């Protein structure tokens, strides 16, 4: 059995914001609060990054229209003693998805941790 770090992307909707920085701050705060309320304070929450379609430069993953933003968040969780990457993925989605109901989640990366002896 191995330990895996599972990274997931979440789509977070934020209403009544004026700019993308505010939207990102609210999204990270709201997601963190919901995770902490379910004793999942070990899940790391960060703003996602996307590439500019014109130049390829990295941009914050936030789209703002009509004072409403869709923010891409990256959630990382370490899964201990999983049988495989697929097993770790299912556990991570179950744990985080239970706390963030109605939030779309997609696994974007799974990394097996090195064993330390």
Coordinates of N, CA, C and O in Angstrom, one line a residue:
X1 N 0.8 -1.2 0.0 CA 0.0 0.0 0.0 C 0.9 1.2 0.0 O 1.9 1.3 0.6
X2 N 0.4 2.2 -0.7 CA 1.2 3.5 -0.9 C 0.5 4.7 -0.4 O -0.7 4.6 -0.3
X3 N 1.2 5.8 -0.3 CA 0.6 7.1 0.0 C 0.6 7.9 -1.2 O 1.6 7.9 -2.0
X4 N -0.4 8.6 -1.5 CA -0.6 9.4 -2.7 C -1.0 10.9 -2.3 O -1.8 11.1 -1.4
X5 N -0.5 11.8 -3.1 CA -1.0 13.2 -3.0 C -1.9 13.4 -4.2 O -1.5 13.2 -5.3
X6 N -3.2 13.7 -3.9 CA -4.2 13.9 -5.0 C -4.5 15.3 -5.1 O -4.9 16.0 -4.1
X7 N -4.4 15.9 -6.3 CA -4.8 17.3 -6.6 C -6.0 17.2 -7.4 O -6.2 16.5 -8.4
X8 N -7.0 18.0 -6.9 CA -8.3 18.1 -7.6 C -8.6 19.6 -8.0 O -8.2 20.5 -7.2
X9 N -9.3 19.8 -9.1 CA -9.7 21.1 -9.5 C -11.2 21.2 -9.1 O -11.9 20.3 -9.4
X10 N -11.5 22.4 -8.5 CA -12.9 22.6 -8.2 C -13.4 23.9 -8.8 O -12.6 24.9 -9.0
X11 N -14.7 23.9 -9.3 CA -15.3 25.1 -9.9 C -16.1 25.8 -8.8 O -17.1 25.2 -8.3
X12 N -15.8 27.0 -8.4 CA -16.4 27.7 -7.3 C -17.1 28.9 -7.8 O -16.5 29.8 -8.4
X13 N -18.4 29.1 -7.5 CA -19.2 30.2 -7.9 C -19.2 31.3 -6.8 O -19.5 30.9 -5.7
X14 N -18.9 32.5 -7.1 CA -18.9 33.6 -6.1 C -19.7 34.7 -6.7 O -19.5 35.2 -7.8
X15 N -20.7 35.2 -5.9 CA -21.6 36.3 -6.3 C -21.2 37.6 -5.6 O -20.6 37.6 -4.6
X16 N -21.6 38.7 -6.3 CA -21.4 40.1 -5.7 C -20.0 40.4 -5.5 O -19.6 40.9 -4.3
X17 N -19.1 40.3 -6.5 CA -17.7 40.7 -6.3 C -17.4 41.7 -7.4 O -18.0 41.7 -8.5
X18 N -16.4 42.5 -7.2 CA -16.1 43.6 -8.1 C -14.9 43.2 -9.0 O -14.7 43.8 -10.1
X19 N -14.0 42.4 -8.5 CA -12.8 42.0 -9.3 C -12.4 40.6 -9.0 O -12.9 39.9 -8.1
X20 N -11.5 40.1 -9.8 CA -11.1 38.7 -9.7 C -10.3 38.4 -8.4 O -10.4 37.3 -7.9
X21 N -9.5 39.4 -7.9 CA -8.8 39.2 -6.7 C -9.8 38.9 -5.5 O -9.5 38.1 -4.7
X22 N -10.8 39.7 -5.5 CA -11.8 39.6 -4.4 C -12.5 38.2 -4.6 O -12.8 37.5 -3.6
X23 N -12.8 37.8 -5.8 CA -13.5 36.5 -6.0 C -12.6 35.4 -5.6 O -13.1 34.4 -5.0
X24 N -11.3 35.4 -5.9 CA -10.4 34.4 -5.5 C -10.4 34.3 -3.9 O -10.4 33.2 -3.3
X25 N -10.2 35.4 -3.3 CA -10.2 35.5 -1.8 C -11.4 34.9 -1.2 O -11.4 34.1 -0.3
X26 N -12.6 35.2 -1.7 CA -13.9 34.7 -1.2 C -14.0 33.2 -1.4 O -14.3 32.4 -0.5
X27 N -13.6 32.8 -2.6 CA -13.7 31.3 -3.0 C -12.8 30.5 -2.1 O -13.2 29.5 -1.5
X28 N -11.5 30.9 -1.9 CA -10.6 30.2 -1.0 C -11.1 30.2 0.4 O -11.1 29.1 1.1
X29 N -11.6 31.3 0.9 CA -12.1 31.4 2.3 C -13.4 30.5 2.5 O -13.4 29.7 3.4
X30 N -14.3 30.5 1.5 CA -15.5 29.7 1.6 C -15.2 28.2 1.6 O -15.8 27.4 2.4
X31 N -14.4 27.8 0.7 CA -14.0 26.4 0.5 C -13.3 26.0 1.8 O -13.6 24.9 2.3
X32 N -12.3 26.8 2.3 CA -11.6 26.4 3.5 C -12.6 26.3 4.7 O -12.4 25.3 5.5
X33 N -13.5 27.2 4.8 CA -14.5 27.1 5.9 C -15.3 25.8 5.8 O -15.5 25.1 6.9
X34 N -15.8 25.5 4.7 CA -16.6 24.3 4.5 C -15.8 23.0 4.8 O -16.3 22.1 5.4
X35 N -14.6 23.0 4.4 CA -13.7 21.9 4.7 C -13.4 21.8 6.2 O -13.5 20.7 6.8
X36 N -13.1 22.9 6.8 CA -12.8 22.9 8.3 C -14.0 22.5 9.1 O -13.9 21.8 10.1
X37 N -15.2 22.9 8.6 CA -16.4 22.5 9.3 C -16.6 21.0 9.4 O -17.3 20.4 10.2
X38 N -16.0 20.3 8.4 CA -16.1 18.8 8.3 C -14.8 18.1 8.8 O -14.6 17.0 8.5
X39 N -14.0 18.9 9.6 CA -12.7 18.4 10.1 C -11.8 17.9 9.0 O -11.0 17.0 9.2
X40 N -11.8 18.6 7.9 CA -10.9 18.3 6.8 C -9.9 19.5 6.6 O -9.6 19.9 5.5
X41 N -9.4 20.0 7.8 CA -8.5 21.1 7.7 C -7.1 20.7 7.1 O -6.3 21.6 6.9
X42 N -6.9 19.5 6.9 CA -5.6 19.0 6.2 C -5.6 19.1 4.7 O -4.6 18.8 4.1
X43 N -6.8 19.5 4.1 CA -6.9 19.7 2.7 C -6.4 21.1 2.4 O -6.8 22.1 2.9
X44 N -5.4 21.2 1.5 CA -4.9 22.5 1.1 C -5.7 23.1 0.0 O -6.0 22.4 -1.0
X45 N -6.0 24.4 0.1 CA -6.9 25.1 -0.9 C -6.1 26.2 -1.5 O -5.5 27.1 -0.7
X46 N -6.0 26.3 -2.8 CA -5.2 27.4 -3.5 C -6.0 27.8 -4.7 O -6.8 27.0 -5.2
X47 N -5.8 29.0 -5.1 CA -6.4 29.5 -6.4 C -5.7 28.7 -7.6 O -4.5 28.5 -7.5
X48 N -6.5 28.3 -8.5 CA -6.0 27.6 -9.7 C -5.3 28.6 -10.7 O -5.5 29.8 -10.5
X49 N -4.6 28.1 -11.6 CA -4.0 28.9 -12.6 C -4.3 28.3 -14.0 O -4.4 27.1 -14.1
X50 N -4.5 29.2 -14.9 CA -4.8 28.7 -16.3 C -3.9 29.5 -17.3 O -3.3 30.5 -16.9
X51 N -3.7 29.0 -18.5 CA -2.9 29.7 -19.4 C -3.7 30.7 -20.3 O -4.8 30.3 -20.7
X52 N -3.1 31.8 -20.6 CA -3.7 32.8 -21.5 C -3.8 32.1 -22.9 O -2.8 31.6 -23.4
X53 N -5.0 32.2 -23.5 CA -5.1 31.5 -24.8 C -4.3 32.2 -25.9 O -3.9 31.6 -26.9
X54 N -4.0 33.5 -25.7 CA -3.2 34.2 -26.7 C -1.7 34.1 -26.6 O -1.0 33.8 -27.6
X55 N -1.2 34.2 -25.4 CA 0.2 34.3 -25.2 C 0.8 33.1 -24.4 O 2.0 32.9 -24.3
X56 N -0.1 32.3 -23.7 CA 0.4 31.2 -22.9 C 0.8 31.5 -21.5 O 1.2 30.7 -20.8
X57 N 0.8 32.8 -21.1 CA 1.3 33.2 -19.8 C 0.3 32.7 -18.8 O -0.9 32.7 -19.0
X58 N 0.7 32.4 -17.6 CA -0.2 31.9 -16.5 C -1.1 33.1 -16.0 O -0.6 34.2 -15.8
X59 N -2.4 32.8 -15.8 CA -3.3 33.7 -15.3 C -4.1 33.0 -14.1 O -4.3 31.8 -14.1
X60 N -4.6 33.8 -13.2 CA -5.5 33.3 -12.2 C -6.7 32.7 -12.8 O -7.2 33.2 -13.8
X61 N -7.2 31.6 -12.3 CA -8.3 30.9 -12.9 C -9.6 31.5 -12.3 O -10.3 30.9 -11.5
X62 N -9.9 32.7 -12.8 CA -11.2 33.3 -12.3 C -11.8 34.1 -13.5 O -11.1 34.8 -14.2
X63 N -13.0 33.9 -13.8 CA -13.7 34.5 -14.9 C -14.9 35.3 -14.2 O -15.7 34.8 -13.5
X64 N -14.9 36.6 -14.5 CA -15.9 37.5 -13.9 C -16.8 38.1 -14.9 O -16.3 38.7 -15.9
X65 N -18.1 38.0 -14.7 CA -19.1 38.7 -15.5 C -20.3 39.0 -14.6 O -20.8 38.2 -13.8
X66 N -20.8 40.2 -14.8 CA -22.0 40.7 -14.1 C -21.9 40.5 -12.6 O -22.8 39.9 -11.9
X67 N -20.8 40.8 -12.0 CA -20.5 40.7 -10.6 C -20.6 39.3 -10.0 O -20.8 39.1 -8.8
X68 N -20.4 38.3 -10.9 CA -20.4 36.9 -10.5 C -19.2 36.3 -11.1 O -18.8 36.6 -12.3
X69 N -18.5 35.5 -10.3 CA -17.2 34.9 -10.8 C -17.3 33.4 -10.7 O -17.9 32.8 -9.8
X70 N -16.6 32.8 -11.6 CA -16.3 31.3 -11.6 C -14.9 31.2 -11.3 O -14.0 31.7 -12.1
X71 N -14.5 30.6 -10.2 CA -13.1 30.6 -9.7 C -12.7 29.1 -9.7 O -13.4 28.2 -9.2
X72 N -11.6 28.8 -10.3 CA -11.0 27.5 -10.3 C -10.1 27.4 -9.1 O -9.1 28.2 -8.9
X73 N -10.3 26.4 -8.3 CA -9.5 26.2 -7.1 C -8.8 24.8 -7.2 O -9.3 23.9 -7.9
X74 N -7.6 24.7 -6.6 CA -6.9 23.5 -6.6 C -6.9 23.0 -5.1 O -6.5 23.7 -4.2
X75 N -7.4 21.8 -4.9 CA -7.4 21.2 -3.6 C -6.5 20.0 -3.5 O -6.5 19.1 -4.4
X76 N -5.6 20.0 -2.5 CA -4.7 18.9 -2.4 C -4.9 18.1 -1.1 O -5.0 18.7 -0.1
X77 N -4.9 16.8 -1.2 CA -5.0 16.0 0.0 C -4.1 14.8 -0.2 O -3.9 14.2 -1.2
X78 N -3.5 14.4 1.0 CA -2.7 13.2 1.0 C -3.5 12.0 1.4 O -4.2 12.0 2.5
X79 N -3.5 10.9 0.6 CA -4.3 9.7 0.9 C -3.2 8.7 1.4 O -2.3 8.3 0.6
X80 N -3.4 8.1 2.5 CA -2.5 7.1 3.1 C -3.0 5.7 2.8 O -4.2 5.4 2.9
X81 N -2.1 4.8 2.5 CA -2.4 3.4 2.4 C -3.4 3.0 1.4 O -4.3 2.2 1.6
X82 N -3.3 3.6 0.2 CA -4.2 3.3 -0.9 C -3.6 2.2 -1.7 O -2.4 2.0 -1.8
X83 N -4.5 1.4 -2.4 CA -4.0 0.2 -3.2 C -3.4 0.7 -4.5 O -2.5 0.0 -5.0
X84 N -4.0 1.8 -5.1 CA -3.5 2.2 -6.4 C -3.8 3.7 -6.5 O -4.5 4.3 -5.7
X85 N -3.4 4.3 -7.7 CA -3.8 5.7 -8.0 C -5.3 5.8 -8.1 O -5.9 6.8 -7.6
X86 N -5.9 4.9 -8.7 CA -7.4 4.9 -8.9 C -8.1 4.9 -7.5 O -9.0 5.6 -7.2
X87 N -7.6 4.0 -6.6 CA -8.2 3.9 -5.3 C -8.0 5.2 -4.5 O -8.9 5.7 -3.9
X88 N -6.8 5.8 -4.6 CA -6.5 7.1 -4.0 C -7.4 8.2 -4.5 O -7.9 9.0 -3.8
X89 N -7.7 8.2 -5.8 CA -8.5 9.2 -6.5 C -10.0 9.0 -5.9 O -10.6 10.0 -5.6
X90 N -10.5 7.8 -5.8 CA -11.8 7.6 -5.3 C -12.0 8.1 -3.9 O -13.0 8.7 -3.5
X91 N -11.0 7.7 -3.1 CA -11.0 8.2 -1.6 C -11.0 9.7 -1.5 O -11.8 10.3 -0.8
X92 N -10.1 10.3 -2.3 CA -10.0 11.8 -2.2 C -11.3 12.5 -2.7 O -11.8 13.4 -2.0
X93 N -11.9 12.0 -3.8 CA -13.2 12.6 -4.2 C -14.3 12.4 -3.2 O -15.1 13.2 -3.0
X94 N -14.3 11.2 -2.6 CA -15.3 10.9 -1.6 C -15.1 11.8 -0.3 O -16.1 12.4 0.1
X95 N -13.9 12.0 0.2 CA -13.7 12.8 1.3 C -14.0 14.3 1.1 O -14.8 14.9 1.8
X96 N -13.4 14.8 0.0 CA -13.6 16.2 -0.3 C -15.0 16.5 -0.8 O -15.6 17.5 -0.4
X97 N -15.5 15.6 -1.7 CA -16.8 15.8 -2.2 C -17.9 15.8 -1.2 O -18.9 16.5 -1.3
X98 N -17.7 15.0 -0.1 CA -18.7 15.0 1.0 C -18.8 16.3 1.7 O -19.9 16.7 2.1
X99 N -17.7 17.1 1.8 CA -17.7 18.4 2.4 C -18.2 19.5 1.5 O -18.7 20.5 1.9
X100 N -17.9 19.3 0.2 CA -18.2 20.3 -0.8 C -19.3 19.9 -1.7 O -19.1 19.8 -2.9
X101 N -20.4 19.6 -1.2 CA -21.5 19.1 -2.0 C -21.9 20.2 -3.0 O -21.7 21.4 -2.8
X102 N -22.3 19.7 -4.2 CA -22.7 20.5 -5.3 C -21.5 21.4 -5.9 O -21.8 22.4 -6.6
X103 N -20.3 21.0 -5.6 CA -19.1 21.6 -6.2 C -18.5 20.6 -7.2 O -18.1 19.6 -6.7
X104 N -18.4 21.0 -8.4 CA -17.8 20.0 -9.4 C -16.3 19.8 -9.0 O -15.6 20.8 -8.8
X105 N -15.9 18.6 -9.0 CA -14.5 18.2 -8.7 C -13.9 17.3 -9.8 O -14.6 16.5 -10.3
X106 N -12.7 17.6 -10.2 CA -12.0 16.7 -11.1 C -10.6 16.5 -10.7 O -9.9 17.4 -10.4
X107 N -10.2 15.2 -10.7 CA -8.8 14.9 -10.3 C -7.9 15.4 -11.4 O -8.1 15.0 -12.6
X108 N -6.9 16.1 -11.1 CA -5.9 16.6 -12.1 C -4.5 16.0 -12.0 O -3.8 16.1 -13.0
X109 N -4.2 15.5 -10.8 CA -2.9 15.0 -10.7 C -2.8 14.0 -9.5 O -3.4 14.3 -8.5
X110 N -2.1 12.9 -9.6 CA -1.9 12.0 -8.5 C -0.4 11.7 -8.5 O 0.1 11.3 -9.5
X111 N 0.2 11.9 -7.4 CA 1.6 11.6 -7.2 C 1.8 10.7 -6.1 O 1.4 10.9 -4.9
X112 N 2.6 9.6 -6.3 CA 2.9 8.6 -5.3 C 4.0 9.2 -4.5 O 5.1 9.6 -5.0
X113 N 3.9 9.2 -3.1 CA 4.9 9.7 -2.3 C 6.0 8.7 -2.1 O 5.7 7.5 -2.1
X114 N 7.2 9.1 -2.0 CA 8.4 8.2 -1.8 C 8.3 7.6 -0.4 O 8.0 8.3 0.6
X115 N 8.6 6.4 -0.3 CA 8.6 5.7 1.0 C 9.9 6.1 1.7 O 11.0 6.1 1.2
X116 N 9.7 6.5 3.0 CA 10.9 6.9 3.8 C 11.1 5.8 4.8 O 10.2 5.4 5.6
X117 N 12.3 5.2 4.9 CA 12.5 4.1 5.8 C 13.5 4.5 6.9 O 14.2 5.3 6.8

